[in-house]
mmCIF file of C-alpha atoms in Angstrom:
data_model
loop_
_atom_site.group_PDB
_atom_site.id
_atom_site.type_symbol
_atom_site.label_atom_id
_atom_site.label_comp_id
_atom_site.label_asym_id
_atom_site.label_seq_id
_atom_site.Cartn_x
_atom_site.Cartn_y
_atom_site.Cartn_z
ATOM 1 C CA MET A 24 0.000 0.000 0.000
ATOM 2 C CA SER A 25 1.228 3.517 -0.735
ATOM 3 C CA ALA A 26 2.670 5.125 2.382
ATOM 4 C CA LEU A 27 3.727 8.648 3.314
ATOM 5 C CA VAL A 28 6.049 9.236 6.289
ATOM 6 C CA ILE A 29 5.434 12.746 7.658
ATOM 7 C CA ILE A 30 8.375 14.327 9.493
ATOM 8 C CA PRO A 31 7.723 17.747 11.083
ATOM 9 C CA THR A 32 10.842 19.868 11.615
ATOM 10 C CA PHE A 33 11.911 22.930 13.532
ATOM 11 C CA ASN A 34 15.665 23.469 13.859
ATOM 12 C CA GLU A 35 16.603 19.887 12.965
ATOM 13 C CA ILE A 36 19.252 20.594 10.320
ATOM 14 C CA GLU A 37 21.748 18.152 11.865
ATOM 15 C CA ASN A 38 19.328 15.287 12.440
ATOM 16 C CA LEU A 39 17.201 15.486 9.300
ATOM 17 C CA PRO A 40 19.554 13.911 6.702
ATOM 18 C CA THR A 41 20.221 10.917 8.961
ATOM 19 C CA VAL A 42 16.534 10.323 9.660
ATOM 20 C CA VAL A 43 15.550 10.643 6.001
ATOM 21 C CA ALA A 44 18.318 8.234 4.974
ATOM 22 C CA ALA A 45 17.172 5.713 7.599
ATOM 23 C CA VAL A 46 13.562 5.850 6.380
ATOM 24 C CA ARG A 47 14.600 5.486 2.735
ATOM 25 C CA HIS A 48 16.708 2.453 3.673
ATOM 26 C CA GLU A 49 14.045 0.695 5.718
ATOM 27 C CA VAL A 50 10.997 1.425 3.516
ATOM 28 C CA PRO A 51 12.337 2.409 0.080
ATOM 29 C CA GLU A 52 8.855 2.190 -1.441
ATOM 30 C CA ALA A 53 7.481 4.889 0.906
ATOM 31 C CA ASN A 54 7.426 8.621 0.270
ATOM 32 C CA ILE A 55 8.593 11.176 2.839
ATOM 33 C CA LEU A 56 7.068 14.583 3.525
ATOM 34 C CA ILE A 57 9.152 17.030 5.556
ATOM 35 C CA VAL A 58 6.922 19.701 7.121
ATOM 36 C CA ASP A 59 9.188 22.581 8.108
ATOM 37 C CA ASP A 60 7.954 25.435 10.294
ATOM 38 C CA ASN A 61 10.280 28.114 8.888
ATOM 39 C CA SER A 62 13.271 26.867 10.920
ATOM 40 C CA PRO A 63 15.777 29.671 11.531
ATOM 41 C CA ASP A 64 18.701 27.208 11.437
ATOM 42 C CA GLY A 65 18.182 26.443 7.731
ATOM 43 C CA THR A 66 16.409 23.106 8.068
ATOM 44 C CA GLY A 67 14.009 24.145 5.305
ATOM 45 C CA HIS A 68 16.892 24.715 2.884
ATOM 46 C CA LYS A 69 18.361 21.334 3.810
ATOM 47 C CA ALA A 70 14.952 19.776 3.140
ATOM 48 C CA ASP A 71 14.856 21.413 -0.293
ATOM 49 C CA ALA A 72 18.259 19.921 -1.064
ATOM 50 C CA LEU A 73 17.054 16.463 -0.040
ATOM 51 C CA THR A 74 13.980 16.735 -2.272
ATOM 52 C CA GLY A 75 16.143 17.792 -5.200
ATOM 53 C CA ALA A 76 18.230 14.649 -4.839
ATOM 54 C CA ASP A 77 15.398 12.143 -4.296
ATOM 55 C CA PRO A 78 11.957 12.115 -5.973
ATOM 56 C CA PHE A 79 10.533 10.164 -3.009
ATOM 57 C CA VAL A 80 11.244 13.073 -0.636
ATOM 58 C CA HIS A 81 8.989 16.143 -0.542
ATOM 59 C CA VAL A 82 8.843 19.296 1.563
ATOM 60 C CA LEU A 83 5.994 21.479 2.798
ATOM 61 C CA HIS A 84 7.101 24.900 4.013
ATOM 62 C CA ARG A 85 4.952 26.586 6.661
ATOM 63 C CA ARG A 86 5.317 30.255 7.503
ATOM 64 C CA GLU A 87 5.549 29.909 11.264
ATOM 65 C CA LYS A 88 5.744 27.458 14.131
ATOM 66 C CA THR A 89 2.226 26.830 15.451
ATOM 67 C CA GLY A 90 2.683 23.457 17.105
ATOM 68 C CA LEU A 91 3.281 19.824 16.294
ATOM 69 C CA GLY A 92 -0.416 19.110 15.891
ATOM 70 C CA ASP A 93 -0.842 21.794 13.223
ATOM 71 C CA ALA A 94 2.219 20.495 11.371
ATOM 72 C CA TYR A 95 0.828 16.962 11.282
ATOM 73 C CA LEU A 96 -2.616 18.169 10.204
ATOM 74 C CA ALA A 97 -1.005 20.040 7.305
ATOM 75 C CA GLY A 98 0.913 16.884 6.422
ATOM 76 C CA PHE A 99 -2.232 14.755 6.587
ATOM 77 C CA ASP A 100 -4.037 17.153 4.247
ATOM 78 C CA TRP A 101 -1.123 17.019 1.806
ATOM 79 C CA GLY A 102 -1.009 13.225 1.837
ATOM 80 C CA LEU A 103 -4.768 12.673 1.654
ATOM 81 C CA GLU A 104 -5.076 15.034 -1.303
ATOM 82 C CA ARG A 105 -2.491 12.918 -3.147
ATOM 83 C CA GLY A 106 -4.137 9.602 -2.414
ATOM 84 C CA PHE A 107 -1.677 7.965 -0.025
ATOM 85 C CA GLU A 108 -3.243 4.966 1.715
ATOM 86 C CA ILE A 109 -1.174 4.975 4.932
ATOM 87 C CA LEU A 110 0.139 8.089 6.686
ATOM 88 C CA VAL A 111 2.882 7.846 9.290
ATOM 89 C CA GLU A 112 3.928 10.246 12.034
ATOM 90 C CA MET A 113 7.655 10.256 12.817
ATOM 91 C CA ASP A 114 9.953 12.610 14.743
ATOM 92 C CA ALA A 115 12.935 14.256 13.070
ATOM 93 C CA ASP A 116 15.266 13.892 16.063
ATOM 94 C CA GLY A 117 16.198 10.242 15.608
ATOM 95 C CA SER A 118 14.246 9.004 18.625
ATOM 96 C CA HIS A 119 11.951 6.776 16.571
ATOM 97 C CA PRO A 120 13.577 3.592 15.206
ATOM 98 C CA ALA A 121 13.173 3.520 11.430
ATOM 99 C CA HIS A 122 13.628 -0.256 11.380
ATOM 100 C CA ARG A 123 10.191 -0.586 13.014
ATOM 101 C CA LEU A 124 8.459 1.159 10.103
ATOM 102 C CA PRO A 125 7.783 -2.071 8.163
ATOM 103 C CA ALA A 126 6.015 -3.506 11.210
ATOM 104 C CA LEU A 127 3.875 -0.383 11.668
ATOM 105 C CA LEU A 128 2.919 -0.338 7.998
ATOM 106 C CA GLY A 129 2.129 -4.040 8.041
ATOM 107 C CA ALA A 130 -0.060 -3.692 11.116
ATOM 108 C CA VAL A 131 -2.525 -1.358 9.355
ATOM 109 C CA SER A 132 -2.418 -3.106 5.979
ATOM 110 C CA ALA A 133 -4.825 -5.954 6.753
ATOM 111 C CA PRO A 134 -7.394 -7.068 9.360
ATOM 112 C CA THR A 135 -6.023 -8.956 12.341
ATOM 113 C CA VAL A 136 -8.998 -11.357 12.023
ATOM 114 C CA PRO A 137 -10.623 -12.191 8.647
ATOM 115 C CA GLY A 138 -13.811 -10.201 8.213
ATOM 116 C CA ALA A 139 -13.070 -7.899 11.156
ATOM 117 C CA HIS A 140 -12.392 -4.182 11.160
ATOM 118 C CA PHE A 141 -8.825 -3.540 10.074
ATOM 119 C CA PRO A 142 -6.677 -1.706 12.632
ATOM 120 C CA GLY A 143 -7.132 2.008 12.094
ATOM 121 C CA LEU A 144 -3.981 2.990 13.940
ATOM 122 C CA ALA A 145 -0.694 1.302 14.827
ATOM 123 C CA ILE A 146 1.373 2.912 17.594
ATOM 124 C CA GLY A 147 5.081 2.421 18.178
ATOM 125 C CA SER A 148 4.806 2.018 21.934
ATOM 126 C CA ARG A 149 7.377 2.529 24.669
ATOM 127 C CA TRP A 150 5.231 1.082 27.429
ATOM 128 C CA VAL A 151 4.003 -2.272 26.147
ATOM 129 C CA GLU A 152 5.974 -5.453 26.803
ATOM 130 C CA GLY A 153 9.195 -5.302 24.814
ATOM 131 C CA GLY A 154 9.167 -1.502 24.575
ATOM 132 C CA SER A 155 11.784 0.677 26.244
ATOM 133 C CA VAL A 156 13.313 4.145 26.542
ATOM 134 C CA VAL A 157 17.027 4.929 26.329
ATOM 135 C CA ASN A 158 18.755 7.938 27.927
ATOM 136 C CA TRP A 159 15.781 9.562 29.602
ATOM 137 C CA PRO A 160 16.200 11.101 33.066
ATOM 138 C CA ALA A 161 13.942 9.839 35.831
ATOM 139 C CA HIS A 162 11.612 12.854 35.695
ATOM 140 C CA ARG A 163 10.887 12.306 31.964
ATOM 141 C CA LEU A 164 10.122 8.647 32.579
ATOM 142 C CA LEU A 165 7.792 9.555 35.426
ATOM 143 C CA LEU A 166 6.097 12.259 33.355
ATOM 144 C CA SER A 167 5.424 9.986 30.371
ATOM 145 C CA ARG A 168 4.253 7.012 32.422
ATOM 146 C CA GLY A 169 2.120 9.260 34.604
ATOM 147 C CA ALA A 170 0.527 11.057 31.631
ATOM 148 C CA ASN A 171 -0.387 7.782 29.962
ATOM 149 C CA ALA A 172 -1.728 6.271 33.185
ATOM 150 C CA TYR A 173 -3.860 9.363 33.751
ATOM 151 C CA ALA A 174 -5.184 9.218 30.172
ATOM 152 C CA ARG A 175 -6.178 5.554 30.607
ATOM 153 C CA LEU A 176 -7.935 6.290 33.895
ATOM 154 C CA ALA A 177 -9.659 9.523 32.857
ATOM 155 C CA LEU A 178 -10.737 8.395 29.395
ATOM 156 C CA GLY A 179 -11.475 4.742 30.111
ATOM 157 C CA ILE A 180 -9.142 3.420 27.407
ATOM 158 C CA SER A 181 -6.609 0.595 27.492
ATOM 159 C CA ILE A 182 -3.864 2.112 25.306
ATOM 160 C CA LYS A 183 -0.532 1.987 27.135
ATOM 161 C CA ASP A 184 1.167 4.784 25.133
ATOM 162 C CA SER A 185 -1.482 7.179 23.845
ATOM 163 C CA THR A 186 1.039 10.073 23.895
ATOM 164 C CA ALA A 187 3.418 8.271 21.499
ATOM 165 C CA GLY A 188 4.380 10.161 18.351
ATOM 166 C CA PHE A 189 5.466 7.222 16.166
ATOM 167 C CA ARG A 190 2.332 5.885 14.515
ATOM 168 C CA ALA A 191 0.689 4.792 11.263
ATOM 169 C CA PHE A 192 -2.898 5.576 10.219
ATOM 170 C CA ARG A 193 -5.075 4.211 7.455
ATOM 171 C CA ALA A 194 -6.091 7.102 5.197
ATOM 172 C CA GLU A 195 -9.798 6.315 5.344
ATOM 173 C CA VAL A 196 -9.647 6.431 9.125
ATOM 174 C CA LEU A 197 -8.157 9.930 9.074
ATOM 175 C CA ARG A 198 -10.878 11.013 6.653
ATOM 176 C CA GLY A 199 -13.547 9.772 9.046
ATOM 177 C CA ILE A 200 -12.451 11.273 12.369
ATOM 178 C CA HIS A 201 -13.156 14.951 11.662
ATOM 179 C CA LEU A 202 -9.610 16.313 11.517
ATOM 180 C CA GLU A 203 -11.055 19.758 10.836
ATOM 181 C CA GLU A 204 -12.275 19.819 14.454
ATOM 182 C CA VAL A 205 -8.884 18.980 15.991
ATOM 183 C CA ASN A 206 -7.341 21.840 17.952
ATOM 184 C CA SER A 207 -4.746 20.066 20.081
ATOM 185 C CA HIS A 208 -0.974 20.149 20.316
ATOM 186 C CA GLY A 209 1.919 18.098 21.705
ATOM 187 C CA TYR A 210 0.995 15.207 23.995
ATOM 188 C CA CYS A 211 -2.623 16.253 23.716
ATOM 189 C CA PHE A 212 -2.715 15.953 19.924
ATOM 190 C CA GLN A 213 -1.660 12.309 20.066
ATOM 191 C CA ILE A 214 -4.205 11.485 22.776
ATOM 192 C CA ASP A 215 -6.911 13.327 20.836
ATOM 193 C CA LEU A 216 -6.353 11.324 17.650
ATOM 194 C CA THR A 217 -6.086 8.051 19.551
ATOM 195 C CA LEU A 218 -9.435 8.736 21.188
ATOM 196 C CA ARG A 219 -11.075 9.687 17.906
ATOM 197 C CA VAL A 220 -9.897 6.478 16.231
ATOM 198 C CA LEU A 221 -11.249 4.370 19.106
ATOM 199 C CA ASP A 222 -14.558 6.214 19.202
ATOM 200 C CA ALA A 223 -14.939 5.704 15.444
ATOM 201 C CA GLY A 224 -14.921 1.956 16.110
ATOM 202 C CA TYR A 225 -11.464 1.080 14.828
ATOM 203 C CA THR A 226 -8.868 -1.084 16.503
ATOM 204 C CA VAL A 227 -5.648 0.455 17.803
ATOM 205 C CA VAL A 228 -2.623 -1.854 17.999
ATOM 206 C CA GLU A 229 0.582 -1.144 19.910
ATOM 207 C CA LEU A 230 3.933 -2.477 18.746
ATOM 208 C CA PRO A 231 6.980 -2.289 21.022
ATOM 209 C CA ILE A 232 9.812 0.072 20.112
ATOM 210 C CA GLU A 233 13.034 1.229 21.717
ATOM 211 C CA PHE A 234 12.756 5.009 21.984
ATOM 212 C CA THR A 235 16.134 6.757 22.134
ATOM 213 C CA GLU A 236 16.463 10.310 23.430
ATOM 214 C CA ARG A 237 17.917 12.743 20.927
ATOM 215 C CA THR A 238 21.675 13.293 20.992
ATOM 216 C CA VAL A 239 21.685 16.459 18.837
ATOM 217 C CA GLY A 240 19.509 19.562 19.276
ATOM 218 C CA GLN A 241 16.994 20.508 21.932
ATOM 219 C CA SER A 242 13.751 18.868 22.974
ATOM 220 C CA LYS A 243 10.554 20.789 22.109
ATOM 221 C CA MET A 244 8.772 19.550 25.250
ATOM 222 C CA SER A 245 7.539 22.298 27.595
ATOM 223 C CA LYS A 246 5.399 22.685 30.709
ATOM 224 C CA ASN A 247 2.677 24.347 28.618
ATOM 225 C CA ILE A 248 2.339 21.202 26.496
ATOM 226 C CA VAL A 249 1.938 19.073 29.622
ATOM 227 C CA PHE A 250 -0.587 21.452 31.200
ATOM 228 C CA GLU A 251 -2.628 21.553 27.983
ATOM 229 C CA ALA A 252 -2.749 17.756 27.902
ATOM 230 C CA MET A 253 -3.842 17.474 31.536
ATOM 231 C CA ARG A 254 -6.558 20.101 31.116
ATOM 232 C CA ARG A 255 -8.003 18.609 27.956
ATOM 233 C CA VAL A 256 -7.836 15.004 29.065
ATOM 234 C CA THR A 257 -9.675 15.951 32.255
ATOM 235 C CA SER A 258 -12.351 17.730 30.196
ATOM 236 C CA TRP A 259 -12.717 14.821 27.767
ATOM 237 C CA GLY A 260 -12.900 12.323 30.607
ATOM 238 C CA TRP A 261 -15.674 14.317 32.266
ATOM 239 C CA GLN A 262 -17.644 14.449 29.000
ATOM 240 C CA ARG A 263 -17.216 10.715 28.381
ATOM 241 C CA ARG A 264 -18.577 9.880 31.822
ATOM 242 C CA PHE A 265 -21.417 12.380 31.972
ATOM 243 C CA GLY A 266 -22.137 13.240 28.324
ATOM 244 C CA ALA A 267 -21.665 12.012 24.793
ATOM 245 C CA LYS A 268 -18.502 10.074 23.942
ATOM 246 C CA LYS A 269 -17.173 12.730 21.621
ATOM 247 C CA THR A 270 -13.751 14.342 21.671
ATOM 248 C CA SER A 271 -13.932 17.974 22.764
ATOM 249 C CA THR A 272 -12.316 20.716 20.709
ATOM 250 C CA VAL A 273 -12.320 23.365 23.462
#
């Protein structure tokens, strides 16, 4: 099936060529879309150079940095307009193992049981059996585990790593979960889409990965991203218990 790997970038000029090369090696039949948010370090120019050298690599330039969620939504729109059947989220910092891409793509390519709903989303998970994290300090481990535990409790879902950013979607699933209503960012964006896929009746599968903390550049994680996630998850959990099971956009 035709696949598009979407890689958002902001100041990733050192990491980007390595990540793109790894993706091209592991899934040479897939296309890559770099979504650059006008990086001041020249990442956008590096992306242009990569597209000039490889017809499977494309770039979408955005005028400003408005959040990871907005970057992925722009990438989804680009890929859906061009008829790609599977769309993949992947970080540009090297934390997501490219060698797990074939497994993610395979997981959403066919039903797990004949005649059943095909999986709508495959997540590269740090917190299922076999998953792991390398080079994270204790407070990051606690934050990620705590955020996912809170999401499971508040939302009544069983996903172990709903904040994960390494994932593959079927195109028809993305078309059916009202992306135009999504107004979430960071951790919250990933939880939002996970919830929408589940509420649309599709299966979500988690595949173990080894997540490795970046060695070059700076993390984009901030307290505001965490606070947004906590606030929205609390609101969604309240609605799911006492109102309709529909993801909030407020």
